[in-house]
XYZ file of C-alpha atoms in Angstrom:
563
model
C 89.542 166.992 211.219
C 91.388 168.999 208.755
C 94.869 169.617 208.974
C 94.267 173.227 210.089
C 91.609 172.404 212.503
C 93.182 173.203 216.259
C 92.884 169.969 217.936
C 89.756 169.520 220.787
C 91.160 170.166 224.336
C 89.385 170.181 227.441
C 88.245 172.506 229.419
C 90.554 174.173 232.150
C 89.334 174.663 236.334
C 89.706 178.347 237.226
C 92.594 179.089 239.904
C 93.289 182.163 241.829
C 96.140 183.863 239.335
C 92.965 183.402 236.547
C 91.180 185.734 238.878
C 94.318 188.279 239.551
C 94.838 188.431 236.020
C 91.326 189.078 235.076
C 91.182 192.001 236.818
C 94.783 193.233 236.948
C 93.381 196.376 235.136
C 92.878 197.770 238.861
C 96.779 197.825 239.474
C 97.710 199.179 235.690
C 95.260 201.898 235.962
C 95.822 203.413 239.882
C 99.954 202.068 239.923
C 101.304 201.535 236.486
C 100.031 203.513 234.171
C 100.321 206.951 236.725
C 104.303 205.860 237.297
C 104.489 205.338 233.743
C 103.580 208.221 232.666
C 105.913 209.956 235.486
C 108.753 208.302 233.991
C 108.218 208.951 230.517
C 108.003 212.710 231.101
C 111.144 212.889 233.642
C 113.140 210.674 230.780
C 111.606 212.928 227.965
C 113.190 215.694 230.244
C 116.272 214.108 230.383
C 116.547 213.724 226.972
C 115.690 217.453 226.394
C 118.711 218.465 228.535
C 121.006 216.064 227.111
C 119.927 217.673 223.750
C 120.982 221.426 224.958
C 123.975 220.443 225.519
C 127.088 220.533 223.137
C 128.342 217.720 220.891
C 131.708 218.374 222.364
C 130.364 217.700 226.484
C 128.532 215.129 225.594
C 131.700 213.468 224.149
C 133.671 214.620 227.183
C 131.340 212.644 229.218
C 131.155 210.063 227.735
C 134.793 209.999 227.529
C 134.717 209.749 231.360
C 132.333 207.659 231.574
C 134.059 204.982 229.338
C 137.347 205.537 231.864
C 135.046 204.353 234.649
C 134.146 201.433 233.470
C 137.322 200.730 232.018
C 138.657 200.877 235.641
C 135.585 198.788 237.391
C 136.712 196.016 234.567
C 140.797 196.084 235.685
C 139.976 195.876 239.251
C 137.838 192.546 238.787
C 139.034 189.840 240.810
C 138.696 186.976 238.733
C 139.401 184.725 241.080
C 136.486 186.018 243.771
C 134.082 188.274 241.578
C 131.780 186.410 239.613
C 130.626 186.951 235.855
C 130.446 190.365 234.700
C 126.998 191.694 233.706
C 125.622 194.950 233.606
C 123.945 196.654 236.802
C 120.336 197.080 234.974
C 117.832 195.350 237.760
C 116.451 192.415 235.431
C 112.637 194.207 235.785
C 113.935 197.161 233.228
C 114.629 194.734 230.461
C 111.849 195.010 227.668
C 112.204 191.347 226.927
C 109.964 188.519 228.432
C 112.260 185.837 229.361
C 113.243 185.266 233.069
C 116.292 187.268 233.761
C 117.628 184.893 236.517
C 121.000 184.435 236.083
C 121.459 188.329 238.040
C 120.332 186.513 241.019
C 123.360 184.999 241.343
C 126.524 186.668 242.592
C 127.837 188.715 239.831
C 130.327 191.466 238.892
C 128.074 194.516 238.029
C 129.026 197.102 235.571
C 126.880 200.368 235.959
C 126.384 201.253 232.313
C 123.299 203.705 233.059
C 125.190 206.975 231.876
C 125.247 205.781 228.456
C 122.007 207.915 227.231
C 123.036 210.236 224.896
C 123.061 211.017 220.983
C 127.244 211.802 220.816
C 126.970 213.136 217.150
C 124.762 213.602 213.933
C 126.562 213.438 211.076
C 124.722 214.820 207.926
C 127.730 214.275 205.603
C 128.514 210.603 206.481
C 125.233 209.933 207.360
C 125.993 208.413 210.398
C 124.504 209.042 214.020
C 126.804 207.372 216.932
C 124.870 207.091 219.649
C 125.182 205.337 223.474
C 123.776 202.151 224.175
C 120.751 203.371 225.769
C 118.981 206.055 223.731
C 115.870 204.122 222.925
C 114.178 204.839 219.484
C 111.320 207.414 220.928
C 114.711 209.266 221.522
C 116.860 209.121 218.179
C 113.793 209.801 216.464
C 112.371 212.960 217.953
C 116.071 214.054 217.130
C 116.872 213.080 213.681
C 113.132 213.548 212.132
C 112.573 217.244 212.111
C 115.871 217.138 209.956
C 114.473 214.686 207.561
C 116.733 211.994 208.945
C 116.076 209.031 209.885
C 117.673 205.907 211.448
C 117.582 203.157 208.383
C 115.220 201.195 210.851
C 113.225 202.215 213.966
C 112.073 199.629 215.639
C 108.314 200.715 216.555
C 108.419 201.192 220.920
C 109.779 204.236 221.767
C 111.818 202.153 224.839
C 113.696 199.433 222.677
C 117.114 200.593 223.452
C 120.305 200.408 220.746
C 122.010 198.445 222.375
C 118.775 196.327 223.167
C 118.467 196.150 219.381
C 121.921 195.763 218.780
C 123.286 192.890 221.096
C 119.442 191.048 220.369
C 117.366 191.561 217.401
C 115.742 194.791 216.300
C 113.133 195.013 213.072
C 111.316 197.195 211.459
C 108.712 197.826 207.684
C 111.561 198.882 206.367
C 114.114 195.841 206.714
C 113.493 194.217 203.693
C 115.704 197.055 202.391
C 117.848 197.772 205.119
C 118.205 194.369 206.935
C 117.882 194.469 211.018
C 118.817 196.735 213.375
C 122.598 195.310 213.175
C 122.674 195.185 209.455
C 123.285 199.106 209.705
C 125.117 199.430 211.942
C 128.697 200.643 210.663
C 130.791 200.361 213.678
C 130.728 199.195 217.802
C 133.062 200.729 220.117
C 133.089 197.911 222.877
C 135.007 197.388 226.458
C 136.378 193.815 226.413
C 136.747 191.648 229.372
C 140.398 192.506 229.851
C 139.228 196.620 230.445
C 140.300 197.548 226.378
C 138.590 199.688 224.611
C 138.377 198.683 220.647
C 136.224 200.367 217.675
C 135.211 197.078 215.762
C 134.066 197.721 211.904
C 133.933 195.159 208.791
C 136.895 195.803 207.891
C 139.583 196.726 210.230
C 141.392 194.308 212.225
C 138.314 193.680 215.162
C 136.147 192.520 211.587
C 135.507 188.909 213.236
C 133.889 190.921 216.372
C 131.651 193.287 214.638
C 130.038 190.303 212.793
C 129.859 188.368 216.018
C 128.466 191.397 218.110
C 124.687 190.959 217.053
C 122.566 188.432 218.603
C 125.146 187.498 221.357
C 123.180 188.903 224.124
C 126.372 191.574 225.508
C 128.406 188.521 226.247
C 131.526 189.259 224.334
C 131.704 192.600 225.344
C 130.272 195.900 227.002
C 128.723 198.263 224.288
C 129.480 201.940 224.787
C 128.535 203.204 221.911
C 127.862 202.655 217.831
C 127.575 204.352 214.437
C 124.500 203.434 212.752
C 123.558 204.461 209.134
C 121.217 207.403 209.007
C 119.105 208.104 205.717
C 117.018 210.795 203.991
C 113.136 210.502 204.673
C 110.429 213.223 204.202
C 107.553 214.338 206.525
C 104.738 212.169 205.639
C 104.413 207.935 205.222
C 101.967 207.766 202.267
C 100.260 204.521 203.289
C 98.135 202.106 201.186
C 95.923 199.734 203.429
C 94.790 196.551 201.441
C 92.427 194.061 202.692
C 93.351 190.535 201.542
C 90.820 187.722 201.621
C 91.229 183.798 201.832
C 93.221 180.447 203.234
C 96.435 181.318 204.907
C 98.381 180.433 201.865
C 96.694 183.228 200.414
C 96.911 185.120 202.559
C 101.177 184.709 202.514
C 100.762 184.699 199.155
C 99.264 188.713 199.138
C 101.494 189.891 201.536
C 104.477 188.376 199.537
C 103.545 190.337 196.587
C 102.493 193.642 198.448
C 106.566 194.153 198.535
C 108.243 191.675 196.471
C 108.119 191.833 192.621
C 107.761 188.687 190.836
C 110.288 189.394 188.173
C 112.536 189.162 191.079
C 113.731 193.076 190.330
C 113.958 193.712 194.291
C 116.446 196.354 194.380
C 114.077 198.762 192.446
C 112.597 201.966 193.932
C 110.016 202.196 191.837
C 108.700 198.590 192.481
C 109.738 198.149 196.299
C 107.869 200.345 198.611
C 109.770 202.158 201.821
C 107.640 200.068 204.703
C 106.420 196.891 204.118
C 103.563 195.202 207.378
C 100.734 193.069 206.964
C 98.485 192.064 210.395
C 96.443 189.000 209.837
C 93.142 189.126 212.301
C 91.734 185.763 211.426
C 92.492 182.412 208.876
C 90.794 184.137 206.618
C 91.064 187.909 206.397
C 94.613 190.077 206.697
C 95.066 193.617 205.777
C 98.890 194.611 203.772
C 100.649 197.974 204.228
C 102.761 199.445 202.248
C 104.416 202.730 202.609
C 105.962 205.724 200.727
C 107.826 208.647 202.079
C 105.978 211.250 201.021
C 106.750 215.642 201.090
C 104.636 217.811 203.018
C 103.271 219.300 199.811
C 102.317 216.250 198.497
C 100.327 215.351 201.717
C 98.663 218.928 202.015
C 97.259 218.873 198.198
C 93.851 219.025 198.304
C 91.737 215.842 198.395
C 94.511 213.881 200.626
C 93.788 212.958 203.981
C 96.088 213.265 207.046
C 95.730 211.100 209.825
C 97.842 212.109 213.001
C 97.488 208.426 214.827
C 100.237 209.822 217.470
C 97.234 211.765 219.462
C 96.337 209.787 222.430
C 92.988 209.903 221.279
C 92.679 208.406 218.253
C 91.960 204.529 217.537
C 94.643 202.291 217.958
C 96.870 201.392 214.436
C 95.558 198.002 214.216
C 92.241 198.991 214.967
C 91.825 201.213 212.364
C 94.311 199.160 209.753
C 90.949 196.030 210.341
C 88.488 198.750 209.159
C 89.839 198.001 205.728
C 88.537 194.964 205.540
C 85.354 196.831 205.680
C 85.603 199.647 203.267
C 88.256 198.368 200.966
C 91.305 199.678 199.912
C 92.125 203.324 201.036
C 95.334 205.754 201.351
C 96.198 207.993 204.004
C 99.062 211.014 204.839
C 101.004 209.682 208.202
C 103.583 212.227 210.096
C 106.729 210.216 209.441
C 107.473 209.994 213.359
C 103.598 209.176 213.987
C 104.508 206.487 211.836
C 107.421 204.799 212.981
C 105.784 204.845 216.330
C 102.562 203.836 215.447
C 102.193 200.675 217.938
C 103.766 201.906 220.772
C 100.398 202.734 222.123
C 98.994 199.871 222.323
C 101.580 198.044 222.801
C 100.752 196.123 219.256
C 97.417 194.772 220.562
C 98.476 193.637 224.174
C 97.179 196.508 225.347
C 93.578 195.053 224.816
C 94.401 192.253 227.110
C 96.183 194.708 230.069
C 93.191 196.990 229.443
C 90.171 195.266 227.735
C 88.149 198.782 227.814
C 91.514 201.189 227.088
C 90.756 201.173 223.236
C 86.770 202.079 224.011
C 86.682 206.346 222.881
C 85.797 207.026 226.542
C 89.136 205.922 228.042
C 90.690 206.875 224.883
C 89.893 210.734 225.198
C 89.453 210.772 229.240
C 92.581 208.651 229.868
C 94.669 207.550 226.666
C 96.896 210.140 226.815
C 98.460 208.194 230.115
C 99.606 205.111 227.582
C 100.939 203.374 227.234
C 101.968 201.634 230.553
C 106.237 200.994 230.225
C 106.726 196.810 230.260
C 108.934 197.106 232.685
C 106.494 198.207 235.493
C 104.600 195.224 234.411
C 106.769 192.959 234.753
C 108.078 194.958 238.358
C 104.132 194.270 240.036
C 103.943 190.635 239.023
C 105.264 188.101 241.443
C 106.226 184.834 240.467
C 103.070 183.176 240.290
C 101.702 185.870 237.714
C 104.778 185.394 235.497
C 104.580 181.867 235.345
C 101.002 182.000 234.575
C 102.295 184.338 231.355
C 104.360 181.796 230.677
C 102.236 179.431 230.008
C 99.082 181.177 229.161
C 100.443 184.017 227.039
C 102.414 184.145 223.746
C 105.466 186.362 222.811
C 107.571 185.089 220.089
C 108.560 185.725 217.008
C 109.162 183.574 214.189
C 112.178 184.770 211.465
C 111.416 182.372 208.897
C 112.349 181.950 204.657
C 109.775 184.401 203.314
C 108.609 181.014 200.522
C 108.106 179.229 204.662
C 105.365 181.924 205.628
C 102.255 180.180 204.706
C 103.460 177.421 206.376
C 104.639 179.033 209.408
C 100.818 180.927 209.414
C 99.338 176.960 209.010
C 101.510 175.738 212.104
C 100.608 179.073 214.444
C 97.299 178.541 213.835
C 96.918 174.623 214.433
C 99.376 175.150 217.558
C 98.125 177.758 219.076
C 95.422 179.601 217.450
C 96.739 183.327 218.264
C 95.489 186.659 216.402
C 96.218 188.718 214.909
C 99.694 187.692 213.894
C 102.513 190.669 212.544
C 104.452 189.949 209.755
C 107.049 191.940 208.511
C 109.816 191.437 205.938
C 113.811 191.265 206.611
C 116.939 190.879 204.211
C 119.270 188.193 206.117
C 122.461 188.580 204.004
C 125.033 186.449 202.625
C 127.763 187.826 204.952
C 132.016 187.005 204.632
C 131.698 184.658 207.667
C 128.796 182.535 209.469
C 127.141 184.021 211.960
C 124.585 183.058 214.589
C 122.003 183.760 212.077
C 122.367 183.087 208.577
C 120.500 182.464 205.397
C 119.731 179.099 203.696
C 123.016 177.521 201.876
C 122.155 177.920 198.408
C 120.009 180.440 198.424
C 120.550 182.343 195.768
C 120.619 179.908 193.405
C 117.025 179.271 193.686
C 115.898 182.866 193.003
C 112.698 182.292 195.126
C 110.285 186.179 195.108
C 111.751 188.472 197.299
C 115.545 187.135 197.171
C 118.387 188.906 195.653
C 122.162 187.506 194.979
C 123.338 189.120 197.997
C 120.574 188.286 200.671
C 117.618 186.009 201.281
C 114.165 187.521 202.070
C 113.349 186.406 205.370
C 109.728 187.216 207.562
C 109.328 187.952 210.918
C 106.111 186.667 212.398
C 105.000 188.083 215.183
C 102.576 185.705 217.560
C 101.677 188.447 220.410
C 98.146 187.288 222.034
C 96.274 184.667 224.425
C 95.832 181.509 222.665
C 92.321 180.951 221.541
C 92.087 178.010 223.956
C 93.272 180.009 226.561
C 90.340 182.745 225.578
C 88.235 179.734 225.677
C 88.747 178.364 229.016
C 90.456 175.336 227.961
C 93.774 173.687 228.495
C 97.052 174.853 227.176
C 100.433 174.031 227.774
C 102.714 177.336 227.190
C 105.862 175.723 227.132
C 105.235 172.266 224.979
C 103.986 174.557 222.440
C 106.777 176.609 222.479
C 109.358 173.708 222.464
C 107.378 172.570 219.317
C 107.599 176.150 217.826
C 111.451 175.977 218.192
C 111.247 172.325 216.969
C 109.604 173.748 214.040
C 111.921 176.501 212.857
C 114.790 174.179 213.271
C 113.537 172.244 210.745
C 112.601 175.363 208.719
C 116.205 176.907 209.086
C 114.610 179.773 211.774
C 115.436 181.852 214.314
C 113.772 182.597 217.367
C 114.977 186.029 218.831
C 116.325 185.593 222.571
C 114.192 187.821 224.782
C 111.380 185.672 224.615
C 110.746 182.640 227.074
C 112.913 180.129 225.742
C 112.752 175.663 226.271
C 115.844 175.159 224.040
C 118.054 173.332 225.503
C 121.750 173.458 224.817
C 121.666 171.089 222.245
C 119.628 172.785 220.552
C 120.113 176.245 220.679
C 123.219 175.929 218.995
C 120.661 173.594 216.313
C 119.246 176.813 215.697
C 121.929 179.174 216.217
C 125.507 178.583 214.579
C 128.397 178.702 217.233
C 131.453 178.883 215.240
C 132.304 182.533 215.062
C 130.791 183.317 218.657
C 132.996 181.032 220.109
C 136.210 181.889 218.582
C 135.609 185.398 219.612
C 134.416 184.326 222.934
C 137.804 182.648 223.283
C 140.013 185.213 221.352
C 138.659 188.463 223.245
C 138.336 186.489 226.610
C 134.849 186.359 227.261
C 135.302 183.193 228.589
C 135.236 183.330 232.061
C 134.413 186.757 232.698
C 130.535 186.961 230.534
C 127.995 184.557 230.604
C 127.818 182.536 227.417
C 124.714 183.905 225.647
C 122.994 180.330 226.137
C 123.198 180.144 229.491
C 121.880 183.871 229.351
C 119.068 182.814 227.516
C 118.099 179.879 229.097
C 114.583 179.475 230.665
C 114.715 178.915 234.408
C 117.437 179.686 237.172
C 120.692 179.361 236.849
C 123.055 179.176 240.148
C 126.715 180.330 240.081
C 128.434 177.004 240.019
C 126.477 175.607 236.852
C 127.433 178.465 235.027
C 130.585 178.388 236.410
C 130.834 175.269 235.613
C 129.749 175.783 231.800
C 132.467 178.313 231.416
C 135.353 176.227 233.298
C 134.593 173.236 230.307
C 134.966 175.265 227.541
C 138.095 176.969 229.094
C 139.255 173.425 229.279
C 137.934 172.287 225.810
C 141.124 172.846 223.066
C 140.794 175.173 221.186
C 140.698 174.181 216.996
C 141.509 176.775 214.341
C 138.650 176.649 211.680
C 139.510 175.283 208.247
């Protein structure tokens, strides 16, 4: 057996959830996706009013907003209340790991008011925004002005301060970094009721660099400044089909984006958006993307394609077809673009609703997708979720962008899922460690796709049933997780935190780096009164008095001054 072969695994007996699952359609199609679709139009209503009104009420609200929770945080009782968290029931979250540690008793903070774009400013290029305008949201706003958000992550419901306090990516990262790479300032409620605007270089600097990745346990986000940036109407998008081994396959992707004289920064080498979807070990497709003027798109001989209507084929549908006619360029509305998953929820959709990407369903009843995640997860009980758990994959992979081949190699011997997502990200050399963090000594290597000032990282995305799974044979979900994390620990990854996690403490902080979290968590007083984000994380229940517990040692752990 080579070493890419999967390894021969027995067939698995059929129990009732197999059956539940297999035709779960019935649920989605007559519950979910007719709620959905109700809730998407009363938020897009929501969002309309918000937008009528002024700049200045909008402030004023969220003014008194911020004095309410302000208030609910001073009249904690420490000593009776337990950890503060946010009143959100755990079903809304977007992310797939078990939000147990609500179930506990807990100090809720009702953050829900937080909706609204505050300000758009064209001449510092900044939008400041609440924690919950999701990226449908900002960008039916900022587009028609030929603004953009430097990344938009691709669902319309990822939230900013989803993105912001986990992990957000997008094509165009390997420029701009994640979500919290532009990000230019936080305004965040501490745990003693303050109010602080924390930037890189005012006197909160040590909190805005701990901020991302910690999960909202150093502080309640209110609202942010992110960095906005010019963009035109159209994505100008090359599709090329790449043939061969999975090294090869890494190999074409690194070079759709990355120029091999190591000239990174360069406009006219670097393209705006940057995926490539791999369908099989042998056969991927690479996108790249240019913003492109209307005038340019409308010339004659260019072709438009609108892949917003409900009706037409799902993106990475029609990206595969390349692999049948060969290379080929299309015109994509800019906002079409950015969204261009969302409808199929990447390719999950196919496994909610195996016939929802046939043209029937597409034209008759497409227009009611997609169905939100978080009326998924709301009409599964716990055997269904468990069943996800260990049937399903949802991770993603950052890894060095020189580690992709191998980190195709080890998804496919482990667990055999297609197609796989990868897309680019800078992870900069920053004035302080954070959780995340590139490879010491990066820069003196000067691998493709590196620059002095940041290492090229790739997320790979591993959304799908596991072709044993497909098969009818065994699979255990969580050992071949715990040997995914195993596997970028060695490889200096990260795994982001709203998937299904088995790290345990030991080695989450393996993977993540603790330093500056702590001292923050300890400086602001976090400690205490939020959830430590690896308890938050952690797979599995979690009562009151281990957490408790967890926060009472470090409280009595001394605290040491880094070097």
């Amino acid at each position: 057996m080579s070493d890419l072969e999967a390894p021969l695994r027995p067939k698995r007996k059929k129990i009732w959830v197999d059956y539940f699952v297999q035709f779960r359609w019935i649920i989605v199609i007559f519950v979910v996706l007719p709620i959905s679709f109700t809730l998407y139009f009363l938020t897009y209503l929501g969002d309309v009013w918000s937008e009528c009104k002024s700049f200045e009420k909008r402030q004023k609200e969220h003014d008194e907003n911020v004095k309410k929770v302000l208030k609910r945080l001073k009249d904690r009782n420490p000593k009776k209340d337990g950890l503060v968290c946010t009143a959100r029931k755990p079903w809304i979250a977007v992310g797939m790991r078990n939000v147990d540690y609500k179930r506990a008793r807990h100090f809720e903070v009702d953050l829900s008011a937080f909706r609204n774009i505050l300000d758009i400013d064209k001449d510092r290029m900044i939008a400041r925004v609440e924690p919950l305008v999701n990226m449908g949201q900002i960008s039916r706003a900022t587009v028609p002005m030929n603004l953009s958000l430097a990344v938009v992550a691709e669902l319309d419901d990822l939230t900013v301060g989803g993105l912001i306090n986990g992990y957000g990516i997008e094509g165009s990262s390997h420029i701009y970094g994640l979500f919290s790479d532009t990000v230019v300032a936080y305004e965040i409620v501490l745990a003693d009721g303050r109010l602080v605007r924390a930037t890189k270089d005012n006197e909160y600097s040590d909190l805005f660099y701990a901020i991302p990745w910690s999960q909202g346990t150093l502080g309640l986000l209110v609202a942010a400044e992110i960095k906005l940036i010019p963009v035109k109407e159209y994505m100008k998008l090359t599709y090329t089909p790449v043939v061969g081994n999975l090294q090869e396959l890494a190999q074409g992707y690194i070079d759709s984006f990355a120029p091999k004289d190591g000239d990174q920064d360069n406009p006219d080498k670097v393209p705006d958006f940057v995926e490539t979807m791999i369908y099989n070990p042998t056969d991927a497709v690479c996108m790249t993307g240019k913003y492109a003027s209307k005038e340019e798109a409308k010339k004659k001989g260019n072709k438009i394609n609108s892949v917003g209507w409900w009706f037409k084929p799902w993106f990475y549908q029609h990206a595969q077809t390349a692999l049948k006619k060969g290379e080929f360029v299309e015109y994509i509305p800019t906002r079409d673009y950015y969204h261009r998953h969302t409808r199929c929820l990447y390719w999950e959709g196919k496994l909610i609703l195996p016939f929802a990407d046939q043209w029937w369903f597409r034209y008759t009843l497409g227009w009611l997708m997609p169905p939100k995640v978080s009326l998924l997860k709301a009409t599964q009980g716990e055997a269904i979720r468990n069943y996800y758990h260990e049937m399903h994959v949802i991770q993603d992979m950052l890894v060095p962008l020189y580690k992709v081949g191998d980190a195709l190699e080890f998804v496919h011997k482990e667990m055999e899922v297609y197609p796989l997502w990868l897309c680019p990200h800078r992870m900069y050399k920053l004035p302080v460690k954070t959780m995340v963090y590139p490879e010491p000594g990066f820069e003196l290597q000067r691998r493709q796709g590196d620059t002095h000032y940041a290492q090229m990282y790739t997320d790979v995305g591993v959304y799908y049933a596991p072709g044993p799974v497909l098969r009818g044979e065994q699979f255990d979900g969580a050992e071949a997780v715990h040997r995914l994390e195993d596997w970028l620990i060695e490889n200096h990854g990260f795994q982001p935190q709203y998937a299904v996690s088995e790290l345990n403490e030991k080695n989450f902080w393996r993977m993540f780096d603790a330093g500056l979290y702590e001292q923050c968590r300890r400086k602001y007083g976090a400690v205490g009164t939020f959830m430590s984000v690896y308890y938050k994380s952690k797979k599995g229940r979690k009562t009151e008095k281990e957490v408790q517990e967890a926060e009472q040692a470090i409280l009595d752990t001394p605290d040491v001054e880094e070097c």
